[in-house]
Coordinates of C-alpha atoms and ligand atoms in Angstrom, one line a residue:
X17 CA 15.3 -19.2 55.8
X18 CA 18.2 -20.9 54.1
X19 CA 16.4 -24.2 54.5
X20 CA 13.4 -22.7 52.6
X21 CA 15.6 -21.7 49.7
X22 CA 17.0 -25.3 49.6
X23 CA 13.5 -26.6 49.0
X24 CA 13.4 -24.9 45.6
X25 CA 14.0 -27.4 42.7
X26 CA 16.7 -26.6 40.2
X27 CA 15.8 -25.1 36.8
X28 CA 16.6 -28.2 34.8
X29 CA 14.3 -30.5 36.7
X30 CA 11.5 -27.9 36.4
X31 CA 12.2 -27.6 32.7
X32 CA 11.8 -31.4 32.3
X33 CA 8.7 -31.4 34.4
X34 CA 7.1 -28.6 32.4
X35 CA 8.0 -30.2 29.0
X36 CA 6.6 -33.5 30.2
X37 CA 3.3 -32.1 31.3
X38 CA 2.4 -30.0 28.2
X39 CA 3.6 -29.9 24.6
X40 CA 5.9 -26.9 24.4
X41 CA 7.6 -27.9 21.2
X42 CA 6.4 -24.9 19.3
X43 CA 7.9 -22.5 21.9
X44 CA 11.6 -21.5 22.0
X45 CA 13.3 -23.2 25.0
X46 CA 15.0 -20.1 26.0
X47 CA 11.6 -18.5 26.7
X48 CA 10.5 -21.4 28.8
X49 CA 13.7 -21.3 30.9
X50 CA 13.4 -17.5 31.4
X51 CA 9.8 -18.0 32.6
X52 CA 10.8 -20.7 35.1
X53 CA 13.6 -18.5 36.3
X54 CA 11.2 -15.6 36.8
X55 CA 8.9 -17.9 38.7
X56 CA 11.6 -19.1 41.0
X57 CA 13.0 -15.7 41.6
X58 CA 9.6 -14.5 42.5
X59 CA 9.5 -17.2 45.2
X60 CA 13.0 -16.3 46.4
X61 CA 11.8 -12.7 46.8
X62 CA 8.9 -13.8 48.9
X63 CA 11.2 -15.9 51.1
X64 CA 13.6 -13.0 51.4
X65 CA 10.9 -10.5 52.4
X66 CA 9.4 -13.1 54.8
X67 CA 6.1 -13.2 52.9
X68 CA 6.6 -17.0 52.9
X69 CA 7.9 -18.5 56.1
X70 CA 7.0 -22.2 56.1
X71 CA 8.1 -25.2 54.0
X72 CA 4.4 -25.9 53.4
X73 CA 4.0 -22.6 51.6
X74 CA 7.0 -23.2 49.5
X75 CA 5.7 -26.6 48.5
X76 CA 2.4 -25.2 47.5
X77 CA 4.1 -22.7 45.1
X78 CA 6.3 -25.3 43.5
X79 CA 3.4 -27.4 42.5
X80 CA 3.9 -28.4 38.9
X81 CA 0.4 -27.3 37.7
X82 CA 1.0 -23.8 39.0
X83 CA 4.4 -23.5 37.4
X84 CA 3.2 -24.9 34.1
X85 CA 0.3 -22.5 34.0
X86 CA 2.6 -19.6 34.7
X87 CA 5.0 -20.7 32.0
X88 CA 2.3 -21.2 29.4
X89 CA 1.1 -17.7 30.1
X90 CA 4.6 -16.2 30.0
X91 CA 5.7 -17.8 26.7
X92 CA 2.8 -16.7 24.6
X93 CA 3.5 -14.1 21.9
X94 CA 3.1 -10.6 23.2
X95 CA 0.8 -9.4 20.3
X96 CA -2.5 -11.0 20.9
X97 CA -6.0 -11.3 19.5
X98 CA -8.5 -9.7 21.9
X99 CA -12.3 -9.8 21.8
X100 CA -13.8 -6.3 21.8
X101 CA -17.0 -6.2 23.8
X102 CA -16.8 -2.4 24.4
X103 CA -19.0 -1.5 21.5
X104 CA -16.4 1.0 20.4
X105 CA -16.2 0.2 16.7
X106 CA -12.9 2.0 16.1
X107 CA -11.1 1.3 19.3
X108 CA -7.6 2.8 18.7
X109 CA -6.0 0.7 21.5
X110 CA -7.5 -2.4 20.0
X111 CA -6.2 -1.8 16.5
X112 CA -9.0 0.4 15.1
X113 CA -10.7 -1.1 12.0
X114 CA -10.7 -4.8 11.4
X115 CA -10.4 -5.8 7.8
X116 CA -12.9 -7.4 5.4
X117 CA -12.6 -11.0 4.3
X118 CA -11.2 -9.9 0.9
X119 CA -8.7 -7.6 2.4
X120 CA -7.6 -10.3 4.9
X121 CA -7.1 -12.7 2.0
X122 CA -5.2 -10.1 0.0
X123 CA -2.8 -9.6 2.9
X124 CA -2.2 -13.4 3.2
X125 CA -1.4 -13.5 -0.5
X126 CA 1.0 -10.6 -0.3
X127 CA 2.8 -12.2 2.6
X128 CA 3.1 -15.7 1.2
X129 CA 4.0 -15.0 -2.4
X130 CA 6.0 -12.6 -4.6
X131 CA 4.0 -9.9 -6.2
X132 CA 4.0 -7.1 -8.8
X133 CA 4.4 -4.5 -6.0
X134 CA 6.8 -2.4 -8.1
X135 CA 6.7 -4.2 -11.4
X136 CA 4.9 -3.2 -14.5
X137 CA 3.7 -6.4 -16.0
X138 CA 3.0 -4.9 -19.4
X139 CA 6.6 -3.9 -19.9
X140 CA 8.6 -5.9 -17.4
X141 CA 10.1 -2.7 -16.2
X142 CA 10.1 -1.2 -12.8
X143 CA 6.6 0.1 -11.8
X144 CA 5.3 2.2 -9.0
X145 CA 3.7 0.8 -5.9
X146 CA 1.3 3.7 -5.8
X147 CA -0.4 2.7 -9.1
X148 CA -2.3 -0.1 -7.4
X149 CA -4.7 2.2 -5.7
X150 CA -4.3 5.6 -7.4
X151 CA -6.9 5.2 -10.1
X152 CA -9.3 3.4 -7.7
X153 CA -9.0 6.4 -5.3
X154 CA -9.6 8.9 -8.1
X155 CA -12.6 7.0 -9.3
X156 CA -14.2 6.8 -5.9
X157 CA -13.5 10.4 -4.8
X158 CA -13.5 12.2 -8.1
X159 CA -10.0 13.6 -7.5
X160 CA -7.5 14.1 -10.3
X161 CA -4.7 12.4 -8.5
X162 CA -3.9 10.4 -5.4
X163 CA -1.1 9.0 -3.2
X164 CA -1.0 6.8 -0.1
X165 CA 1.4 6.8 2.8
X166 CA 1.9 5.1 6.2
X167 CA -0.9 7.0 8.1
X168 CA -2.7 10.3 8.1
X169 CA -0.2 11.8 10.5
X170 CA 2.5 11.1 7.9
X171 CA 0.2 12.4 5.1
X172 CA -0.2 15.8 6.9
X173 CA 3.5 16.0 7.6
X174 CA 4.3 15.2 4.0
X175 CA 1.8 17.7 2.5
X176 CA 3.1 20.5 4.7
X177 CA 6.7 19.6 4.1
X178 CA 6.1 19.7 0.4
X179 CA 3.9 22.7 0.0
X180 CA 4.7 24.9 3.0
X181 CA 8.2 24.4 4.2
X182 CA 9.6 27.8 5.3
X183 CA 6.2 29.4 4.6
X184 CA 3.1 30.3 6.6
X185 CA 0.1 28.1 7.0
X186 CA -3.1 29.8 8.0
X187 CA -5.4 27.7 10.3
X188 CA -8.3 28.5 12.7
X189 CA -7.6 28.4 16.4
X190 CA -10.8 26.4 16.8
X191 CA -9.2 23.6 14.7
X192 CA -5.8 23.1 16.3
X193 CA -6.7 19.6 17.4
X194 CA -4.8 17.0 19.4
X195 CA -5.4 13.4 18.4
X196 CA -4.7 10.7 21.0
X197 CA -1.1 9.6 21.1
X198 CA 0.3 13.1 21.1
X199 CA -0.4 14.1 17.4
X200 CA -1.0 17.8 17.5
X201 CA -1.5 19.9 14.5
X202 CA 0.7 22.8 15.6
X203 CA 3.6 20.4 16.4
X204 CA 3.3 18.5 13.1
X205 CA 3.4 21.9 11.4
X206 CA 6.6 22.8 13.3
X207 CA 8.2 19.5 12.3
X208 CA 7.4 20.1 8.7
X209 CA 9.2 23.5 8.8
X210 CA 6.0 25.4 8.2
X211 CA 5.0 28.4 10.3
X212 CA 1.5 28.3 11.8
X213 CA -0.5 31.5 11.5
X214 CA -3.4 31.1 13.9
X215 CA -6.5 33.1 13.2
X216 CA -9.8 33.7 14.9
X217 CA -10.7 32.6 18.4
X218 CA -11.4 29.2 19.9
X219 CA -15.1 29.5 19.2
X220 CA -15.3 31.9 16.2
X221 CA -13.3 32.3 13.1
X222 CA -14.5 34.5 10.1
X223 CA -13.5 34.6 6.5
X224 CA -11.9 38.0 7.0
X225 CA -9.6 36.5 9.7
X226 CA -8.1 34.2 7.1
X227 CA -8.0 36.9 4.5
X228 CA -6.3 39.5 6.7
X229 CA -3.6 36.9 7.6
X230 CA -2.6 36.3 4.0
X231 CA 0.9 37.6 3.2
X232 CA 3.7 37.1 0.6
X233 CA 4.9 34.2 2.8
X234 CA 1.6 32.3 2.9
X235 CA 2.1 28.7 1.6
X236 CA -1.4 27.4 2.2
X237 CA -4.7 27.7 4.0
X238 CA -5.5 24.7 6.1
X239 CA -8.8 23.3 7.3
X240 CA -8.6 20.6 10.0
X241 CA -11.5 18.4 10.8
X242 CA -12.3 18.7 14.6
X243 CA -12.5 14.9 14.7
X244 CA -12.7 14.2 18.4
X245 CA -14.4 17.3 19.9
X246 CA -17.2 19.7 19.2
X247 CA -17.3 23.4 20.0
X248 CA -20.9 24.4 20.5
X249 CA -22.8 27.5 21.5
X250 CA -21.7 30.9 20.0
X251 CA -19.6 29.6 17.2
X252 CA -18.6 30.4 13.6
X253 CA -16.5 28.4 11.3
X254 CA -15.6 29.2 7.7
X255 CA -16.9 26.6 5.2
X256 CA -14.5 24.8 2.8
X257 CA -16.3 26.5 0.0
X258 CA -15.5 29.9 1.3
X259 CA -11.9 28.9 1.9
X260 CA -11.6 27.5 -1.6
X261 CA -12.8 30.8 -3.1
X262 CA -10.4 32.7 -1.0
X263 CA -7.5 30.5 -2.0
X264 CA -8.4 30.9 -5.6
X265 CA -8.5 34.6 -5.4
X266 CA -5.0 34.8 -3.9
X267 CA -3.5 31.8 -5.7
X268 CA -3.0 29.9 -2.5
X269 CA -3.6 26.1 -2.1
X270 CA -6.3 24.9 0.4
X271 CA -5.4 21.8 2.4
X272 CA -8.2 19.9 4.1
X273 CA -7.2 17.4 6.8
X274 CA -10.4 15.4 7.0
X275 CA -9.2 13.1 9.7
X276 CA -11.6 10.2 9.5
X277 CA -12.5 10.9 6.0
X278 CA -15.6 9.0 5.1
X279 CA -16.2 7.8 1.6
X280 CA -19.8 7.2 2.5
X281 CA -22.5 9.5 3.9
X282 CA -23.7 8.2 7.2
X283 CA -26.7 10.6 7.2
X284 CA -28.8 7.7 5.7
X285 CA -28.1 5.8 8.9
X286 CA -29.2 8.6 11.1
X287 CA -25.8 9.9 12.0
X288 CA -24.7 13.5 11.6
X289 CA -23.7 14.5 8.2
X290 CA -19.9 14.5 8.4
X291 CA -18.3 15.8 5.3
X292 CA -17.3 13.1 2.9
X293 CA -14.1 13.0 0.9
X294 CA -16.2 13.2 -2.3
X295 CA -17.7 16.5 -1.1
X296 CA -14.4 18.0 -0.2
X297 CA -13.1 17.1 -3.7
X298 CA -16.2 18.5 -5.4
X299 CA -15.9 21.7 -3.4
X300 CA -12.5 22.2 -4.8
X301 CA -10.0 21.6 -1.9
X302 CA -6.5 21.3 -3.5
X303 CA -5.1 18.6 -1.2
X304 CA -7.2 16.4 1.1
X305 CA -5.9 13.8 3.5
X306 CA -7.6 11.1 5.7
X307 CA -7.0 7.9 7.5
X308 CA -7.4 4.4 6.1
X309 CA -8.3 2.7 9.4
X310 CA -11.0 5.1 10.8
X311 CA -14.5 5.0 9.4
X312 CA -13.2 3.9 6.0
X313 CA -12.7 0.5 7.6
X314 CA -9.4 -0.4 6.1
X315 CA -5.8 -0.8 7.1
X316 CA -3.7 1.9 8.8
X317 CA -2.8 4.3 6.0
X318 CA -2.8 7.9 5.1
X319 CA -4.7 8.7 1.9
X320 CA -4.0 11.9 0.0
X321 CA -6.2 13.0 -2.9
X322 CA -6.4 16.3 -4.8
X323 CA -5.1 18.3 -7.7
X324 CA -2.5 16.7 -9.9
X325 CA 0.0 19.6 -9.7
X326 CA 0.2 19.3 -5.9
X327 CA 0.1 15.5 -5.7
X328 CA 2.9 15.3 -8.3
X329 CA 5.0 17.6 -6.1
X330 CA 4.3 15.4 -3.1
X331 CA 5.3 12.3 -5.0
X332 CA 8.7 13.8 -5.8
X333 CA 9.4 14.7 -2.1
X334 CA 12.2 12.5 -0.7
X335 CA 10.2 12.2 2.5
X336 CA 7.6 10.1 0.6
X337 CA 10.1 7.2 0.5
X338 CA 10.5 7.3 4.3
X339 CA 6.7 7.3 4.9
X340 CA 5.9 4.8 2.3
X341 CA 3.2 2.2 2.7
X342 CA 4.1 -1.4 2.8
X343 CA 2.8 -4.2 0.5
X344 CA 0.5 -5.8 3.1
X345 CA -1.2 -2.5 3.8
X346 CA -1.4 -1.6 0.2
X347 CA -3.1 -4.8 -0.9
X348 CA -5.5 -4.6 2.0
X349 CA -6.3 -1.0 1.1
X350 CA -7.0 -1.9 -2.6
X351 CA -9.4 -4.7 -1.5
X352 CA -11.1 -2.3 1.0
X353 CA -11.5 0.4 -1.6
X354 CA -12.8 -2.0 -4.3
X355 CA -15.8 -2.6 -2.0
X356 CA -16.6 1.1 -2.2
X357 CA -17.4 0.6 -5.9
X358 CA -20.6 -1.1 -4.8
X359 CA -21.6 1.0 -1.9
X360 CA -25.0 -0.7 -1.6
X361 CA -23.3 -3.9 -0.4
X362 CA -20.7 -2.2 1.7
X363 CA -22.5 -3.0 4.9
X364 CA -22.1 -6.7 4.1
X365 CA -18.4 -6.6 3.3
X366 CA -16.8 -3.9 5.4
X367 CA -16.9 -4.8 9.1
X368 CA -16.6 -1.2 10.3
X369 CA -19.6 -0.1 8.1
X370 CA -21.4 -3.2 9.2
X371 CA -21.0 -2.6 12.9
X372 CA -21.9 1.1 12.6
X373 CA -25.0 0.4 10.7
X374 CA -26.3 -2.8 12.5
X375 CA -30.0 -2.3 13.1
X376 CA -31.2 -2.5 16.8
X377 CA -33.3 -5.6 16.3
X378 CA -30.2 -7.5 15.0
X379 CA -28.3 -6.4 18.1
X380 CA -31.1 -7.4 20.3
X381 CA -31.2 -10.9 18.8
X382 CA -27.4 -11.2 19.2
X383 CA -27.7 -10.1 22.8
X384 CA -30.4 -12.7 23.5
X385 CA -28.2 -15.5 22.0
X386 CA -25.2 -14.4 24.1
X387 CA -27.3 -14.1 27.2
X388 CA -28.5 -17.7 26.8
X389 CA -24.9 -18.9 26.4
X390 CA -24.0 -17.2 29.6
X391 CA -27.0 -18.5 31.4
X392 CA -25.9 -22.0 30.5
X393 CA -22.8 -21.4 32.7
X394 CA -25.2 -21.7 35.6
X395 CA -23.1 -19.6 37.9
X396 CA -24.1 -18.3 41.3
X397 CA -21.4 -15.7 41.1
X398 CA -23.1 -13.5 38.5
X399 CA -26.5 -12.3 37.4
X400 CA -27.2 -11.6 33.8
X401 CA -29.6 -9.2 32.2
X402 CA -30.1 -7.7 28.8
X403 CA -30.4 -3.9 28.8
X404 CA -30.6 -1.1 26.3
X405 CA -27.5 1.1 26.0
X406 CA -25.3 3.2 23.8
X407 CA -22.3 2.4 21.7
X408 CA -19.6 4.9 20.6
X409 CA -18.0 4.8 17.2
X410 CA -14.5 5.9 18.4
X411 CA -11.3 6.5 16.4
X412 CA -11.8 10.3 16.3
X413 CA -15.1 10.3 14.5
X414 CA -18.6 11.3 15.4
X415 CA -17.5 12.5 18.9
X416 CA -20.9 13.6 19.9
X417 CA -22.9 10.7 18.6
X418 CA -23.9 7.4 20.2
X419 CA -25.7 4.4 18.6
X420 CA -28.5 2.6 20.4
X421 CA -27.4 -0.9 21.3
X422 CA -28.1 -3.9 23.5
X423 CA -25.8 -4.8 26.4
X424 CA -25.4 -7.8 28.5
X425 CA -25.2 -6.5 32.0
X426 CA -23.3 -8.8 34.3
X427 CA -23.8 -8.2 38.0
X428 CA -20.9 -9.8 39.9
X429 CA -22.0 -11.0 43.3
X430 CA -18.7 -12.4 44.7
X431 CA -16.2 -10.0 43.2
X432 CA -16.3 -6.4 42.0
X433 CA -16.9 -5.3 38.5
X434 CA -13.5 -3.6 38.5
X435 CA -11.8 -6.9 39.5
X436 CA -13.8 -8.8 36.8
X437 CA -12.9 -6.3 34.1
X438 CA -9.2 -6.6 35.0
X439 CA -9.3 -10.4 35.2
X440 CA -11.0 -10.6 31.8
X441 CA -7.8 -9.0 30.3
X442 CA -5.9 -12.1 31.3
X443 CA -8.2 -14.8 30.0
X444 CA -6.9 -17.0 27.2
X445 CA -8.3 -14.5 24.7
X446 CA -8.5 -11.2 26.6
X447 CA -12.0 -9.8 26.6
X448 CA -12.4 -6.0 26.6
X449 CA -15.5 -4.8 28.5
X450 CA -16.9 -1.6 29.9
X451 CA -18.1 -1.1 33.5
X452 CA -20.8 1.1 34.9
X453 CA -21.5 1.2 38.6
X454 CA -20.8 -2.3 39.8
X455 CA -21.8 -3.9 36.5
X456 CA -19.7 -5.4 33.7
X457 CA -21.2 -4.5 30.4
X458 CA -20.8 -6.5 27.1
X459 CA -21.8 -4.5 24.1
X460 CA -22.7 -7.0 21.3
X461 CA -22.2 -4.4 18.5
X462 CA -18.5 -5.2 18.2
X463 CA -18.8 -8.9 18.7
X464 CA -18.6 -11.1 15.7
X465 CA -20.9 -14.0 15.4
X466 CA -18.3 -16.7 15.9
X467 CA -17.1 -14.8 19.0
X468 CA -20.2 -15.3 21.0
X469 CA -19.3 -18.8 22.3
X470 CA -15.8 -17.6 22.9
X471 CA -17.1 -14.8 25.1
X472 CA -19.0 -17.4 27.1
X473 CA -15.8 -19.3 27.5
X474 CA -13.9 -16.3 28.7
X475 CA -16.6 -15.5 31.3
X476 CA -16.3 -19.1 32.4
X477 CA -12.5 -18.7 32.8
X478 CA -13.2 -15.6 34.8
X479 CA -15.5 -17.5 37.1
X480 CA -13.0 -20.3 37.5
X481 CA -10.2 -17.9 38.5
X482 CA -12.1 -15.0 40.0
X483 CA -9.8 -14.6 43.0
Ligands
PLP14 C1 -6.9 10.8 13.2 C2 -6.5 12.1 12.7 C3 -5.1 12.3 12.2 C4 -4.1 11.2 12.3 O1 -4.4 10.1 11.5 P1 -3.7 8.7 11.7 O2 -4.2 7.9 10.6 O3 -4.1 8.2 13.1 O4 -2.2 9.0 11.7 C5 -4.8 13.5 11.7 N1 -5.7 14.5 11.6 C6 -7.0 14.4 12.0 C7 -7.9 15.6 11.9 C8 -7.4 13.2 12.6 O5 -8.7 13.0 13.0

């Protein structure tokens, strides 16, 4: 065993060998050294545990191509681009919405140059970062006033902290939703210092349930969009309209957490008619919050719109400073929102809207082009077929709905679909896929045009390293 250890080269000679075989000049040397050390200690463990017992096996592992490949893999930045072939448009684990061209450019500008982030260019005095999007948001939604923060979870926390600390908030039991990543409405309420008064039952809540719960201590009535689930059957929910009337009668503000918060009605695209922000404003909700990176198709942000009296109170809350939006997000949000001023061309500019509304014949055409790229790989390890299927929108919106799509169905003959799916996460650009039975499915809905050849390259990498 000792003699096996002595076959291992020293780190410096490996470092030289790696640096001679590939150009690593853009990577910190300390990362390369760590990677080599990790590789060597892995071999040492194998010797120690008698997984490796012969000199020949050691020599095979210290092959310079193997080491270089390992090192190149290990020194890459951790945060990576991935290709989303799941068809889930708002894939929370893959970063939800991707930004439009104009938003992307705006972010680059904000990063590279100084800006008027908090500078009033008319007076040369200090300005507010919030002015960049406030009037735009008011214009689009019809609200009196607006404010943006880090995300919608922050928005909900901030609203409750401002309006309801130490007071009661009335909400329906049917709406106490948990969003992925452990955001739960009752918990956020507790954090804000508000006391939740649950009314109704899981499936049915009536207006009188809310009314009977009103006390001297009531700070607000809250409606929460059941973003990621549906209760069906024998149900009853109270409309925003009814809640607004009730709130008015008792002088209590009505908060509407819209979750995904669409600024566009998707009914015209055959999807269910989720309430839009404009409708909530028109109905008279006092404070409305929603996400920037769900169906709106912008950066991660929490958008708050509503009556000026309340928004002014929220702006003055110390917590706002802690939850504030940064300049890259802000400029991306402005660019995204500006596209909403011309809704008729939104499907051309906003990638999220584009992907949700892509007509089936366009998807079919895309699938055919991808299939022919894959056929050119001429592999005996897989069989390719185009099939019809369904895409999900994701991101806590339209939980019940699917969109008709076209899928590339890959039938692996020499490995399992599960193995293939896993392996595709380690290709040079990780490729996210779905599996069904023993098939790997590529949904073209979420693939951008220039990604089609890349997908073929990743499948080729899979076939080269399938074991
Ligand atoms: C998604 C969602 C949130 C959280 O929004 P983030 O922007 O992810 O922080 C809060 N409430 C509802 C109803 C949601 O759907």
